[in-house]
PDB file of C-alpha atoms and ligand atoms in Angstrom:
ATOM      1  CA  MET A 182      22.134 106.816  98.785  1.00 51.00           C
ATOM      2  CA  THR A 183      24.678 107.055  96.745  1.00 58.00           C
ATOM      3  CA  PRO A 184      28.071 104.975  97.667  1.00 63.00           C
ATOM      4  CA  PRO A 185      30.991 106.649  98.626  1.00 67.00           C
ATOM      5  CA  ALA A 186      34.180 107.526  96.442  1.00 65.00           C
ATOM      6  CA  PRO A 187      37.084 104.667  96.601  1.00 73.00           C
ATOM      7  CA  ALA A 188      39.039 105.962  99.639  1.00 83.00           C
ATOM      8  CA  SER A 189      42.545 106.637  98.394  1.00 90.00           C
ATOM      9  CA  GLY A 190      44.516 106.754 102.039  1.00 97.00           C
ATOM     10  CA  LEU A 191      44.372 110.165 101.872  1.00 98.00           C
ATOM     11  CA  LEU A 192      44.276 110.760 105.486  1.00 98.00           C
ATOM     12  CA  ASP A 193      46.844 107.586 106.490  1.00 98.00           C
ATOM     13  CA  GLY A 194      48.550 108.158 109.941  1.00 97.00           C
ATOM     14  CA  ARG A 195      46.551 111.089 110.716  1.00 98.00           C
ATOM     15  CA  VAL A 196      44.427 111.695 114.009  1.00 99.00           C
ATOM     16  CA  ALA A 197      40.746 113.349 113.738  1.00 99.00           C
ATOM     17  CA  LEU A 198      38.534 114.328 116.660  1.00 99.00           C
ATOM     18  CA  VAL A 199      34.918 114.711 115.294  1.00 99.00           C
ATOM     19  CA  THR A 200      32.145 116.502 117.615  1.00 99.00           C
ATOM     20  CA  GLY A 201      29.003 115.715 117.677  1.00 98.00           C
ATOM     21  CA  ALA A 202      29.797 112.424 115.338  1.00 98.00           C
ATOM     22  CA  ALA A 203      26.976 109.549 116.695  1.00 98.00           C
ATOM     23  CA  SER A 204      24.732 111.090 114.269  1.00 98.00           C
ATOM     24  CA  GLY A 205      24.066 113.408 110.340  1.00 98.00           C
ATOM     25  CA  ILE A 206      27.588 115.456 109.600  1.00 98.00           C
ATOM     26  CA  GLY A 207      30.040 114.424 111.882  1.00 98.00           C
ATOM     27  CA  GLN A 208      28.693 110.941 111.514  1.00 98.00           C
ATOM     28  CA  GLY A 209      29.647 110.866 107.405  1.00 98.00           C
ATOM     29  CA  ILE A 210      32.772 112.789 108.418  1.00 99.00           C
ATOM     30  CA  ALA A 211      34.253 110.788 110.929  1.00 98.00           C
ATOM     31  CA  VAL A 212      33.323 107.454 109.126  1.00 98.00           C
ATOM     32  CA  ALA A 213      34.956 109.181 105.908  1.00 98.00           C
ATOM     33  CA  TYR A 214      37.977 110.379 107.928  1.00 98.00           C
ATOM     34  CA  ALA A 215      38.636 106.601 108.992  1.00 98.00           C
ATOM     35  CA  ARG A 216      38.042 104.990 105.210  1.00 98.00           C
ATOM     36  CA  GLU A 217      40.873 107.363 104.100  1.00 98.00           C
ATOM     37  CA  GLY A 218      43.008 105.787 106.964  1.00 98.00           C
ATOM     38  CA  ALA A 219      42.759 108.662 110.419  1.00 98.00           C
ATOM     39  CA  ASP A 220      42.517 106.915 113.695  1.00 98.00           C
ATOM     40  CA  VAL A 221      39.197 109.146 114.539  1.00 99.00           C
ATOM     41  CA  VAL A 222      38.420 109.902 118.284  1.00 99.00           C
ATOM     42  CA  VAL A 223      34.155 110.119 118.180  1.00 98.00           C
ATOM     43  CA  VAL A 224      32.633 112.732 120.553  1.00 98.00           C
ATOM     44  CA  ASP A 225      28.902 113.354 121.136  1.00 98.00           C
ATOM     45  CA  LEU A 226      26.758 113.954 124.209  1.00 98.00           C
ATOM     46  CA  ALA A 227      25.342 110.425 122.638  1.00 95.00           C
ATOM     47  CA  GLY A 228      26.949 107.367 124.744  1.00 96.00           C
ATOM     48  CA  GLU A 229      28.432 104.712 123.060  1.00 97.00           C
ATOM     49  CA  ARG A 230      25.029 102.884 122.038  1.00 97.00           C
ATOM     50  CA  ASP A 231      23.585 105.971 120.155  1.00 97.00           C
ATOM     51  CA  ALA A 232      27.050 106.097 118.964  1.00 98.00           C
ATOM     52  CA  ALA A 233      27.634 102.809 117.897  1.00 98.00           C
ATOM     53  CA  ALA A 234      26.722 103.401 113.763  1.00 98.00           C
ATOM     54  CA  THR A 235      29.720 105.963 114.110  1.00 98.00           C
ATOM     55  CA  LEU A 236      32.015 103.547 115.905  1.00 98.00           C
ATOM     56  CA  ASP A 237      31.105 100.316 113.849  1.00 98.00           C
ATOM     57  CA  GLY A 238      32.034 102.843 110.830  1.00 98.00           C
ATOM     58  CA  ILE A 239      35.037 103.762 111.782  1.00 98.00           C
ATOM     59  CA  ARG A 240      35.951  99.556 112.516  1.00 98.00           C
ATOM     60  CA  ALA A 241      34.681  98.157 109.607  1.00 98.00           C
ATOM     61  CA  ALA A 242      37.169 100.691 107.689  1.00 98.00           C
ATOM     62  CA  GLY A 243      40.374  98.896 110.470  1.00 98.00           C
ATOM     63  CA  HIS A 244      40.491 101.519 113.349  1.00 98.00           C
ATOM     64  CA  GLU A 245      39.501 101.002 116.750  1.00 98.00           C
ATOM     65  CA  PRO A 246      37.818 104.484 117.597  1.00 98.00           C
ATOM     66  CA  LEU A 247      37.788 106.217 120.688  1.00 98.00           C
ATOM     67  CA  HIS A 248      34.395 107.514 121.643  1.00 98.00           C
ATOM     68  CA  VAL A 249      34.232 110.282 124.443  1.00 98.00           C
ATOM     69  CA  GLN A 250      31.040 111.017 125.981  1.00 98.00           C
ATOM     70  CA  ALA A 251      30.541 114.886 126.407  1.00 98.00           C
ATOM     71  CA  ASP A 252      28.993 118.346 126.306  1.00 98.00           C
ATOM     72  CA  VAL A 253      31.352 120.211 124.089  1.00 98.00           C
ATOM     73  CA  SER A 254      29.713 123.839 126.102  1.00 98.00           C
ATOM     74  CA  ASP A 255      30.941 121.935 128.786  1.00 98.00           C
ATOM     75  CA  ALA A 256      34.515 123.532 129.676  1.00 98.00           C
ATOM     76  CA  ALA A 257      35.790 121.212 132.131  1.00 98.00           C
ATOM     77  CA  ALA A 258      34.197 118.523 129.557  1.00 98.00           C
ATOM     78  CA  VAL A 259      35.945 119.844 126.418  1.00 99.00           C
ATOM     79  CA  GLN A 260      39.641 119.668 129.044  1.00 98.00           C
ATOM     80  CA  ALA A 261      38.499 115.909 129.849  1.00 98.00           C
ATOM     81  CA  MET A 262      38.174 114.897 126.303  1.00 98.00           C
ATOM     82  CA  ALA A 263      41.009 116.726 124.949  1.00 99.00           C
ATOM     83  CA  ALA A 264      43.201 114.662 127.357  1.00 98.00           C
ATOM     84  CA  ALA A 265      41.351 111.418 127.149  1.00 98.00           C
ATOM     85  CA  ALA A 266      42.589 111.792 122.901  1.00 99.00           C
ATOM     86  CA  LEU A 267      45.526 112.900 123.509  1.00 98.00           C
ATOM     87  CA  GLU A 268      46.183 109.981 125.892  1.00 98.00           C
ATOM     88  CA  ARG A 269      44.910 107.235 123.763  1.00 98.00           C
ATOM     89  CA  PHE A 270      46.667 109.023 120.124  1.00 98.00           C
ATOM     90  CA  GLY A 271      49.385 111.263 121.406  1.00 98.00           C
ATOM     91  CA  ARG A 272      48.341 114.476 119.214  1.00 98.00           C
ATOM     92  CA  VAL A 273      45.000 114.985 117.478  1.00 99.00           C
ATOM     93  CA  ASP A 274      46.130 116.497 113.722  1.00 99.00           C
ATOM     94  CA  VAL A 275      42.593 117.488 112.597  1.00 99.00           C
ATOM     95  CA  LEU A 276      39.447 118.760 114.511  1.00 99.00           C
ATOM     96  CA  VAL A 277      36.334 119.029 113.204  1.00 99.00           C
ATOM     97  CA  ASN A 278      34.164 121.471 115.010  1.00 99.00           C
ATOM     98  CA  ASN A 279      30.595 120.029 114.401  1.00 98.00           C
ATOM     99  CA  ALA A 280      28.280 119.711 116.843  1.00 98.00           C
ATOM    100  CA  GLY A 281      25.775 122.124 116.422  1.00 98.00           C
ATOM    101  CA  ILE A 282      21.870 121.750 117.518  1.00 97.00           C
ATOM    102  CA  PHE A 283      18.838 124.351 115.640  1.00 94.00           C
ATOM    103  CA  ARG A 284      16.278 125.404 117.655  1.00 89.00           C
ATOM    104  CA  GLU A 285      13.145 127.326 115.270  1.00 91.00           C
ATOM    105  CA  ALA A 286      12.225 130.496 116.918  1.00 94.00           C
ATOM    106  CA  LEU A 287      11.041 134.300 116.261  1.00 96.00           C
ATOM    107  CA  VAL A 288      13.138 136.946 118.076  1.00 98.00           C
ATOM    108  CA  GLU A 289      10.284 138.371 119.430  1.00 98.00           C
ATOM    109  CA  SER A 290       9.540 135.364 121.256  1.00 97.00           C
ATOM    110  CA  MET A 291      12.580 133.809 121.995  1.00 98.00           C
ATOM    111  CA  THR A 292      13.947 133.292 125.574  1.00 97.00           C
ATOM    112  CA  VAL A 293      16.905 134.179 126.621  1.00 98.00           C
ATOM    113  CA  GLU A 294      17.560 129.739 127.245  1.00 97.00           C
ATOM    114  CA  ASP A 295      17.049 129.131 123.999  1.00 97.00           C
ATOM    115  CA  TRP A 296      19.391 131.830 122.886  1.00 98.00           C
ATOM    116  CA  ASP A 297      22.059 131.045 125.395  1.00 98.00           C
ATOM    117  CA  ARG A 298      21.634 127.126 124.613  1.00 98.00           C
ATOM    118  CA  VAL A 299      22.412 127.775 120.392  1.00 98.00           C
ATOM    119  CA  ILE A 300      25.196 130.191 121.070  1.00 98.00           C
ATOM    120  CA  ALA A 301      26.673 128.267 124.221  1.00 98.00           C
ATOM    121  CA  VAL A 302      26.357 124.800 121.718  1.00 98.00           C
ATOM    122  CA  ASN A 303      26.940 126.428 118.156  1.00 98.00           C
ATOM    123  CA  LEU A 304      29.922 129.027 119.582  1.00 99.00           C
ATOM    124  CA  ARG A 305      31.087 128.693 122.981  1.00 99.00           C
ATOM    125  CA  SER A 306      31.817 125.243 121.742  1.00 99.00           C
ATOM    126  CA  VAL A 307      34.094 125.652 118.860  1.00 99.00           C
ATOM    127  CA  PHE A 308      36.509 128.506 121.315  1.00 99.00           C
ATOM    128  CA  LEU A 309      36.494 126.072 123.496  1.00 99.00           C
ATOM    129  CA  CYS A 310      37.873 122.751 121.400  1.00 99.00           C
ATOM    130  CA  THR A 311      39.955 125.126 120.160  1.00 99.00           C
ATOM    131  CA  ARG A 312      41.348 126.335 122.358  1.00 98.00           C
ATOM    132  CA  ALA A 313      41.604 122.866 123.870  1.00 98.00           C
ATOM    133  CA  LEU A 314      43.315 121.036 121.030  1.00 99.00           C
ATOM    134  CA  LEU A 315      45.517 124.533 119.123  1.00 99.00           C
ATOM    135  CA  PRO A 316      48.621 124.281 121.545  1.00 98.00           C
ATOM    136  CA  GLN A 317      49.943 120.509 120.965  1.00 98.00           C
ATOM    137  CA  MET A 318      49.507 121.656 116.701  1.00 99.00           C
ATOM    138  CA  LEU A 319      51.402 124.896 117.040  1.00 98.00           C
ATOM    139  CA  GLU A 320      54.399 122.563 119.147  1.00 98.00           C
ATOM    140  CA  ARG A 321      54.196 120.332 116.084  1.00 98.00           C
ATOM    141  CA  SER A 322      53.703 123.208 113.494  1.00 98.00           C
ATOM    142  CA  ASP A 323      51.137 121.028 112.360  1.00 98.00           C
ATOM    143  CA  GLY A 324      47.298 120.946 112.367  1.00 98.00           C
ATOM    144  CA  ARG A 325      43.937 121.665 110.527  1.00 98.00           C
ATOM    145  CA  ILE A 326      40.732 122.973 112.055  1.00 99.00           C
ATOM    146  CA  ILE A 327      37.315 122.527 110.457  1.00 99.00           C
ATOM    147  CA  THR A 328      34.237 124.345 111.926  1.00 99.00           C
ATOM    148  CA  ILE A 329      30.475 123.254 110.555  1.00 99.00           C
ATOM    149  CA  ALA A 330      29.479 126.738 109.815  1.00 99.00           C
ATOM    150  CA  SER A 331      25.586 126.956 107.902  1.00 98.00           C
ATOM    151  CA  GLN A 332      24.624 128.964 105.077  1.00 98.00           C
ATOM    152  CA  LEU A 333      22.453 130.655 107.534  1.00 97.00           C
ATOM    153  CA  GLY A 334      25.604 132.224 109.372  1.00 98.00           C
ATOM    154  CA  GLN A 335      25.990 133.804 105.748  1.00 98.00           C
ATOM    155  CA  ILE A 336      22.124 134.921 104.877  1.00 97.00           C
ATOM    156  CA  GLY A 337      20.205 134.857 108.258  1.00 97.00           C
ATOM    157  CA  GLY A 338      17.162 133.076 108.302  1.00 93.00           C
ATOM    158  CA  ALA A 339      13.578 133.715 110.145  1.00 92.00           C
ATOM    159  CA  GLY A 340      13.310 132.201 112.815  1.00 92.00           C
ATOM    160  CA  ALA A 341      17.084 131.093 113.337  1.00 94.00           C
ATOM    161  CA  ALA A 342      18.168 134.725 114.453  1.00 98.00           C
ATOM    162  CA  HIS A 343      19.809 132.488 117.366  1.00 98.00           C
ATOM    163  CA  TYR A 344      21.408 129.649 115.391  1.00 97.00           C
ATOM    164  CA  ALA A 345      23.066 132.597 112.428  1.00 98.00           C
ATOM    165  CA  ALA A 346      24.392 134.618 114.585  1.00 98.00           C
ATOM    166  CA  SER A 347      26.254 131.113 116.132  1.00 98.00           C
ATOM    167  CA  LYS A 348      27.292 130.152 112.394  1.00 98.00           C
ATOM    168  CA  ALA A 349      28.282 133.905 111.751  1.00 98.00           C
ATOM    169  CA  GLY A 350      30.273 134.181 114.837  1.00 99.00           C
ATOM    170  CA  VAL A 351      32.321 131.192 113.552  1.00 99.00           C
ATOM    171  CA  ILE A 352      32.884 132.248 110.402  1.00 99.00           C
ATOM    172  CA  GLY A 353      34.791 135.136 112.354  1.00 99.00           C
ATOM    173  CA  LEU A 354      36.592 133.265 114.479  1.00 99.00           C
ATOM    174  CA  THR A 355      37.769 131.503 111.733  1.00 99.00           C
ATOM    175  CA  LYS A 356      38.872 134.397 109.725  1.00 98.00           C
ATOM    176  CA  SER A 357      40.340 135.211 113.039  1.00 99.00           C
ATOM    177  CA  LEU A 358      42.501 132.423 113.986  1.00 99.00           C
ATOM    178  CA  ALA A 359      43.507 131.045 110.828  1.00 99.00           C
ATOM    179  CA  ARG A 360      45.106 135.207 110.691  1.00 98.00           C
ATOM    180  CA  GLU A 361      46.915 133.835 114.019  1.00 98.00           C
ATOM    181  CA  VAL A 362      47.794 130.841 113.649  1.00 98.00           C
ATOM    182  CA  SER A 363      48.268 129.826 109.147  1.00 98.00           C
ATOM    183  CA  ALA A 364      51.990 131.226 109.647  1.00 98.00           C
ATOM    184  CA  ARG A 365      52.228 128.559 111.953  1.00 98.00           C
ATOM    185  CA  GLY A 366      51.913 125.472 110.449  1.00 98.00           C
ATOM    186  CA  VAL A 367      47.945 125.879 111.144  1.00 99.00           C
ATOM    187  CA  LEU A 368      45.172 125.586 108.797  1.00 99.00           C
ATOM    188  CA  VAL A 369      41.445 126.872 110.087  1.00 99.00           C
ATOM    189  CA  ASN A 370      38.646 126.609 107.481  1.00 99.00           C
ATOM    190  CA  ALA A 371      34.564 126.803 107.852  1.00 99.00           C
ATOM    191  CA  ILE A 372      32.062 124.261 105.293  1.00 99.00           C
ATOM    192  CA  ALA A 373      28.912 126.174 105.575  1.00 98.00           C
ATOM    193  CA  PRO A 374      26.438 123.327 104.299  1.00 98.00           C
ATOM    194  CA  GLY A 375      23.176 124.646 102.366  1.00 98.00           C
ATOM    195  CA  PRO A 376      19.805 122.167 104.287  1.00 97.00           C
ATOM    196  CA  ILE A 377      21.027 118.684 104.629  1.00 97.00           C
ATOM    197  CA  GLU A 378      18.723 115.941 105.142  1.00 96.00           C
ATOM    198  CA  THR A 379      20.048 114.910 109.001  1.00 97.00           C
ATOM    199  CA  PRO A 380      17.872 114.398 112.012  1.00 94.00           C
ATOM    200  CA  LEU A 381      19.271 118.237 112.875  1.00 93.00           C
ATOM    201  CA  LEU A 382      16.780 118.937 109.259  1.00 88.00           C
ATOM    202  CA  ALA A 383      13.739 116.455 110.813  1.00 83.00           C
ATOM    203  CA  GLY A 384      12.807 118.866 113.274  1.00 79.00           C
ATOM    204  CA  GLU A 385      11.869 121.735 111.080  1.00 84.00           C
ATOM    205  CA  THR A 386       8.133 123.081 110.316  1.00 85.00           C
ATOM    206  CA  GLU A 387       6.844 121.546 107.346  1.00 88.00           C
ATOM    207  CA  ALA A 388       6.549 125.414 106.486  1.00 88.00           C
ATOM    208  CA  TRP A 389       9.974 126.057 107.318  1.00 87.00           C
ATOM    209  CA  ARG A 390      10.865 122.915 105.114  1.00 89.00           C
ATOM    210  CA  SER A 391       8.454 123.866 102.018  1.00 92.00           C
ATOM    211  CA  THR A 392      10.152 127.454 101.853  1.00 91.00           C
ATOM    212  CA  LYS A 393      13.122 126.750 101.630  1.00 91.00           C
ATOM    213  CA  LEU A 394      13.020 124.131  99.362  1.00 94.00           C
ATOM    214  CA  ALA A 395      11.467 126.982  97.552  1.00 94.00           C
ATOM    215  CA  GLU A 396      14.617 129.150  97.715  1.00 94.00           C
ATOM    216  CA  LEU A 397      17.178 126.800  96.675  1.00 97.00           C
ATOM    217  CA  PRO A 398      18.371 126.877  93.507  1.00 97.00           C
ATOM    218  CA  ILE A 399      19.144 123.091  93.280  1.00 98.00           C
ATOM    219  CA  GLY A 400      15.772 122.388  94.459  1.00 96.00           C
ATOM    220  CA  ARG A 401      16.323 119.383  96.605  1.00 97.00           C
ATOM    221  CA  PHE A 402      17.646 119.522 100.236  1.00 97.00           C
ATOM    222  CA  GLY A 403      21.555 117.862 100.062  1.00 98.00           C
ATOM    223  CA  ARG A 404      23.234 114.562 101.681  1.00 98.00           C
ATOM    224  CA  VAL A 405      25.290 114.353 103.964  1.00 98.00           C
ATOM    225  CA  GLU A 406      27.763 112.501 101.462  1.00 98.00           C
ATOM    226  CA  GLU A 407      27.785 116.181  99.688  1.00 98.00           C
ATOM    227  CA  VAL A 408      29.377 117.620 102.686  1.00 98.00           C
ATOM    228  CA  VAL A 409      31.705 114.927 103.118  1.00 98.00           C
ATOM    229  CA  PRO A 410      33.877 115.626 100.606  1.00 98.00           C
ATOM    230  CA  THR A 411      34.915 119.023 101.601  1.00 98.00           C
ATOM    231  CA  ALA A 412      35.982 117.972 105.029  1.00 99.00           C
ATOM    232  CA  VAL A 413      38.186 115.557 103.290  1.00 98.00           C
ATOM    233  CA  LEU A 414      39.525 117.862 100.915  1.00 98.00           C
ATOM    234  CA  LEU A 415      40.301 120.311 103.887  1.00 99.00           C
ATOM    235  CA  ALA A 416      41.656 117.707 105.953  1.00 99.00           C
ATOM    236  CA  SER A 417      43.918 116.550 103.503  1.00 98.00           C
ATOM    237  CA  ALA A 418      47.216 117.785 101.510  1.00 98.00           C
ATOM    238  CA  GLY A 419      45.240 118.759  98.770  1.00 98.00           C
ATOM    239  CA  GLY A 420      43.576 121.383 101.023  1.00 98.00           C
ATOM    240  CA  SER A 421      47.613 122.978 101.898  1.00 98.00           C
ATOM    241  CA  TYR A 422      46.090 126.331 100.739  1.00 98.00           C
ATOM    242  CA  TYR A 423      43.089 127.221 101.974  1.00 98.00           C
ATOM    243  CA  VAL A 424      43.124 129.145 104.999  1.00 98.00           C
ATOM    244  CA  GLY A 425      40.014 131.342 106.635  1.00 98.00           C
ATOM    245  CA  GLN A 426      37.872 129.994 104.050  1.00 98.00           C
ATOM    246  CA  THR A 427      34.424 129.260 104.317  1.00 98.00           C
ATOM    247  CA  LEU A 428      33.813 126.316 101.623  1.00 98.00           C
ATOM    248  CA  GLY A 429      29.991 125.942 100.159  1.00 98.00           C
ATOM    249  CA  PRO A 430      28.186 122.996  99.830  1.00 98.00           C
ATOM    250  CA  ASN A 431      24.664 124.727  99.391  1.00 98.00           C
ATOM    251  CA  GLY A 432      22.893 123.149  96.656  1.00 98.00           C
ATOM    252  CA  GLY A 433      23.235 127.391  95.308  1.00 98.00           C
ATOM    253  CA  ASP A 434      21.471 129.251  98.706  1.00 97.00           C
ATOM    254  CA  VAL A 435      24.486 131.192  98.674  1.00 97.00           C
ATOM    255  CA  MET A 436      26.488 132.560  95.693  1.00 97.00           C
ATOM    256  CA  LEU A 437      29.900 134.143  96.384  1.00 89.00           C
TER     257      LEU A 437
HETATM  258  P1  LIG B1145      22.222 116.211 114.003  1.00 74.19           P
HETATM  259  O1  LIG B1145      22.465 115.115 112.756  1.00 74.19           O
HETATM  260  O2  LIG B1145      21.580 116.615 114.890  1.00 74.19           O
HETATM  261  O3  LIG B1145      23.981 115.759 114.872  1.00 74.19           O
HETATM  262  C1  LIG B1145      24.438 116.416 115.647  1.00 74.19           C
HETATM  263  C2  LIG B1145      25.503 116.226 116.859  1.00 74.19           C
HETATM  264  O4  LIG B1145      25.887 117.013 117.618  1.00 74.19           O
HETATM  265  C3  LIG B1145      24.209 115.038 117.141  1.00 74.19           C
HETATM  266  O5  LIG B1145      24.524 113.676 117.202  1.00 74.19           O
HETATM  267  C4  LIG B1145      23.934 115.535 118.522  1.00 74.19           C
HETATM  268  O6  LIG B1145      24.393 114.973 119.801  1.00 74.19           O
HETATM  269  C5  LIG B1145      25.263 116.310 118.844  1.00 74.19           C
HETATM  270  N1  LIG B1145      25.617 117.581 119.738  1.00 74.19           N
HETATM  271  C6  LIG B1145      24.749 118.559 120.026  1.00 74.19           C
HETATM  272  N2  LIG B1145      24.797 119.064 120.723  1.00 74.19           N
HETATM  273  C7  LIG B1145      26.063 118.831 121.675  1.00 74.19           C
HETATM  274  C8  LIG B1145      26.719 119.231 122.576  1.00 74.19           C
HETATM  275  N3  LIG B1145      26.778 119.766 123.239  1.00 74.19           N
HETATM  276  N4  LIG B1145      28.124 118.442 123.258  1.00 74.19           N
HETATM  277  C9  LIG B1145      28.204 117.101 121.925  1.00 74.19           C
HETATM  278  N5  LIG B1145      27.453 117.162 120.898  1.00 74.19           N
HETATM  279  C10 LIG B1145      26.361 117.455 120.427  1.00 74.19           C
HETATM  280  O7  LIG B1145      22.808 117.660 113.074  1.00 74.19           O
HETATM  281  P2  LIG B1145      23.320 117.818 111.290  1.00 74.19           P
HETATM  282  O8  LIG B1145      22.849 118.404 110.738  1.00 74.19           O
HETATM  283  O9  LIG B1145      24.359 116.542 111.282  1.00 74.19           O
HETATM  284  O10 LIG B1145      24.210 119.016 112.218  1.00 74.19           O
HETATM  285  C11 LIG B1145      25.765 118.676 112.688  1.00 74.19           C
HETATM  286  C12 LIG B1145      26.415 120.209 112.086  1.00 74.19           C
HETATM  287  O11 LIG B1145      25.964 120.925 110.817  1.00 74.19           O
HETATM  288  C13 LIG B1145      25.760 121.257 113.044  1.00 74.19           C
HETATM  289  O12 LIG B1145      27.075 122.676 113.576  1.00 74.19           O
HETATM  290  C14 LIG B1145      24.594 122.192 112.365  1.00 74.19           C
HETATM  291  O13 LIG B1145      24.608 123.210 112.683  1.00 74.19           O
HETATM  292  C15 LIG B1145      25.524 122.101 110.947  1.00 74.19           C
HETATM  293  N6  LIG B1145      24.793 122.318 109.624  1.00 74.19           N
HETATM  294  C16 LIG B1145      23.364 121.136 109.331  1.00 74.19           C
HETATM  295  C17 LIG B1145      22.915 121.813 108.358  1.00 74.19           C
HETATM  296  C18 LIG B1145      22.100 121.057 107.974  1.00 74.19           C
HETATM  297  O14 LIG B1145      20.893 121.107 107.223  1.00 74.19           O
HETATM  298  N7  LIG B1145      21.816 119.437 108.584  1.00 74.19           N
HETATM  299  C19 LIG B1145      23.224 122.671 107.571  1.00 74.19           C
HETATM  300  C20 LIG B1145      24.015 123.571 107.621  1.00 74.19           C
HETATM  301  C21 LIG B1145      24.833 123.326 108.627  1.00 74.19           C
HETATM  302  P3  LIG B1145      22.220 114.303 120.198  1.00 74.19           P
HETATM  303  O15 LIG B1145      21.444 113.683 119.267  1.00 74.19           O
HETATM  304  O16 LIG B1145      22.842 113.432 121.663  1.00 74.19           O
HETATM  305  O17 LIG B1145      21.897 115.761 120.621  1.00 74.19           O
END
């Protein structure tokens, strides 16, 4: 693993909430934000024990995290999550909608349950978390909302229609919300990574992995630390002129 860039206080004094932060990209973002000076709320289906690596990483950066166990597709759970975060830290400056699931299935054999679950976790959750935390950002005219989409939301993927639809959905949500709130101090953007080595990708079939690998101009899958700097940029002062964008650390899978 490549060592992270030295921290330089880019997020000093900020409060961030990262969903799906027990693992993969969310874990990388949560720990990097703490290293850059932020207090971090770690939200995940996972309990404290399964989120331990993230929580320990944040503590090692000198911050005491708040862990909230919640299903981000559940409206009541999301309201409780927001209330817990606001009670502990008084505000949330940066929301990272990262929690997501992938289940490979062709449309012809996809179950309604699979479709509904993927859309609920990957798209409905982004609406719910955003709606829960946006008002306090607007009150202060200050906030950043960053949603982890996917390059498959831009180009589609065989065996991934529900996933690609959910990710195209969050890109549309991002652009729409950016048009609603950017003049009121809240900046809204998305990141659409290419295939990144995380537990999510580990669930893919070998056939899917080798087909995808052959399509990638860079010739390899990406690493979490190759996505994290984009999330730091969008949360920090350097990201102040990004509005409704979808940034693509994707190994060349998509070139716009
Ligand atoms: P990951 O390692 O599986 O992490 C996802 C995390 O989200 C897990 O900790 C998972 O918890 C949590 N989660 C799942 N459903 C949840 C729910 N309903 N409520 C709360 N937390 C939930 O996957 P990742 O690769 O880091 O993915 C992070 C994001 O990046 C996702 O939105 C994914 O679609 C996106 N992305 C990933 C790739 C890639 O190739 N890895 C590429 C493009 C985009 P459990 O483990 O307990 O279920």
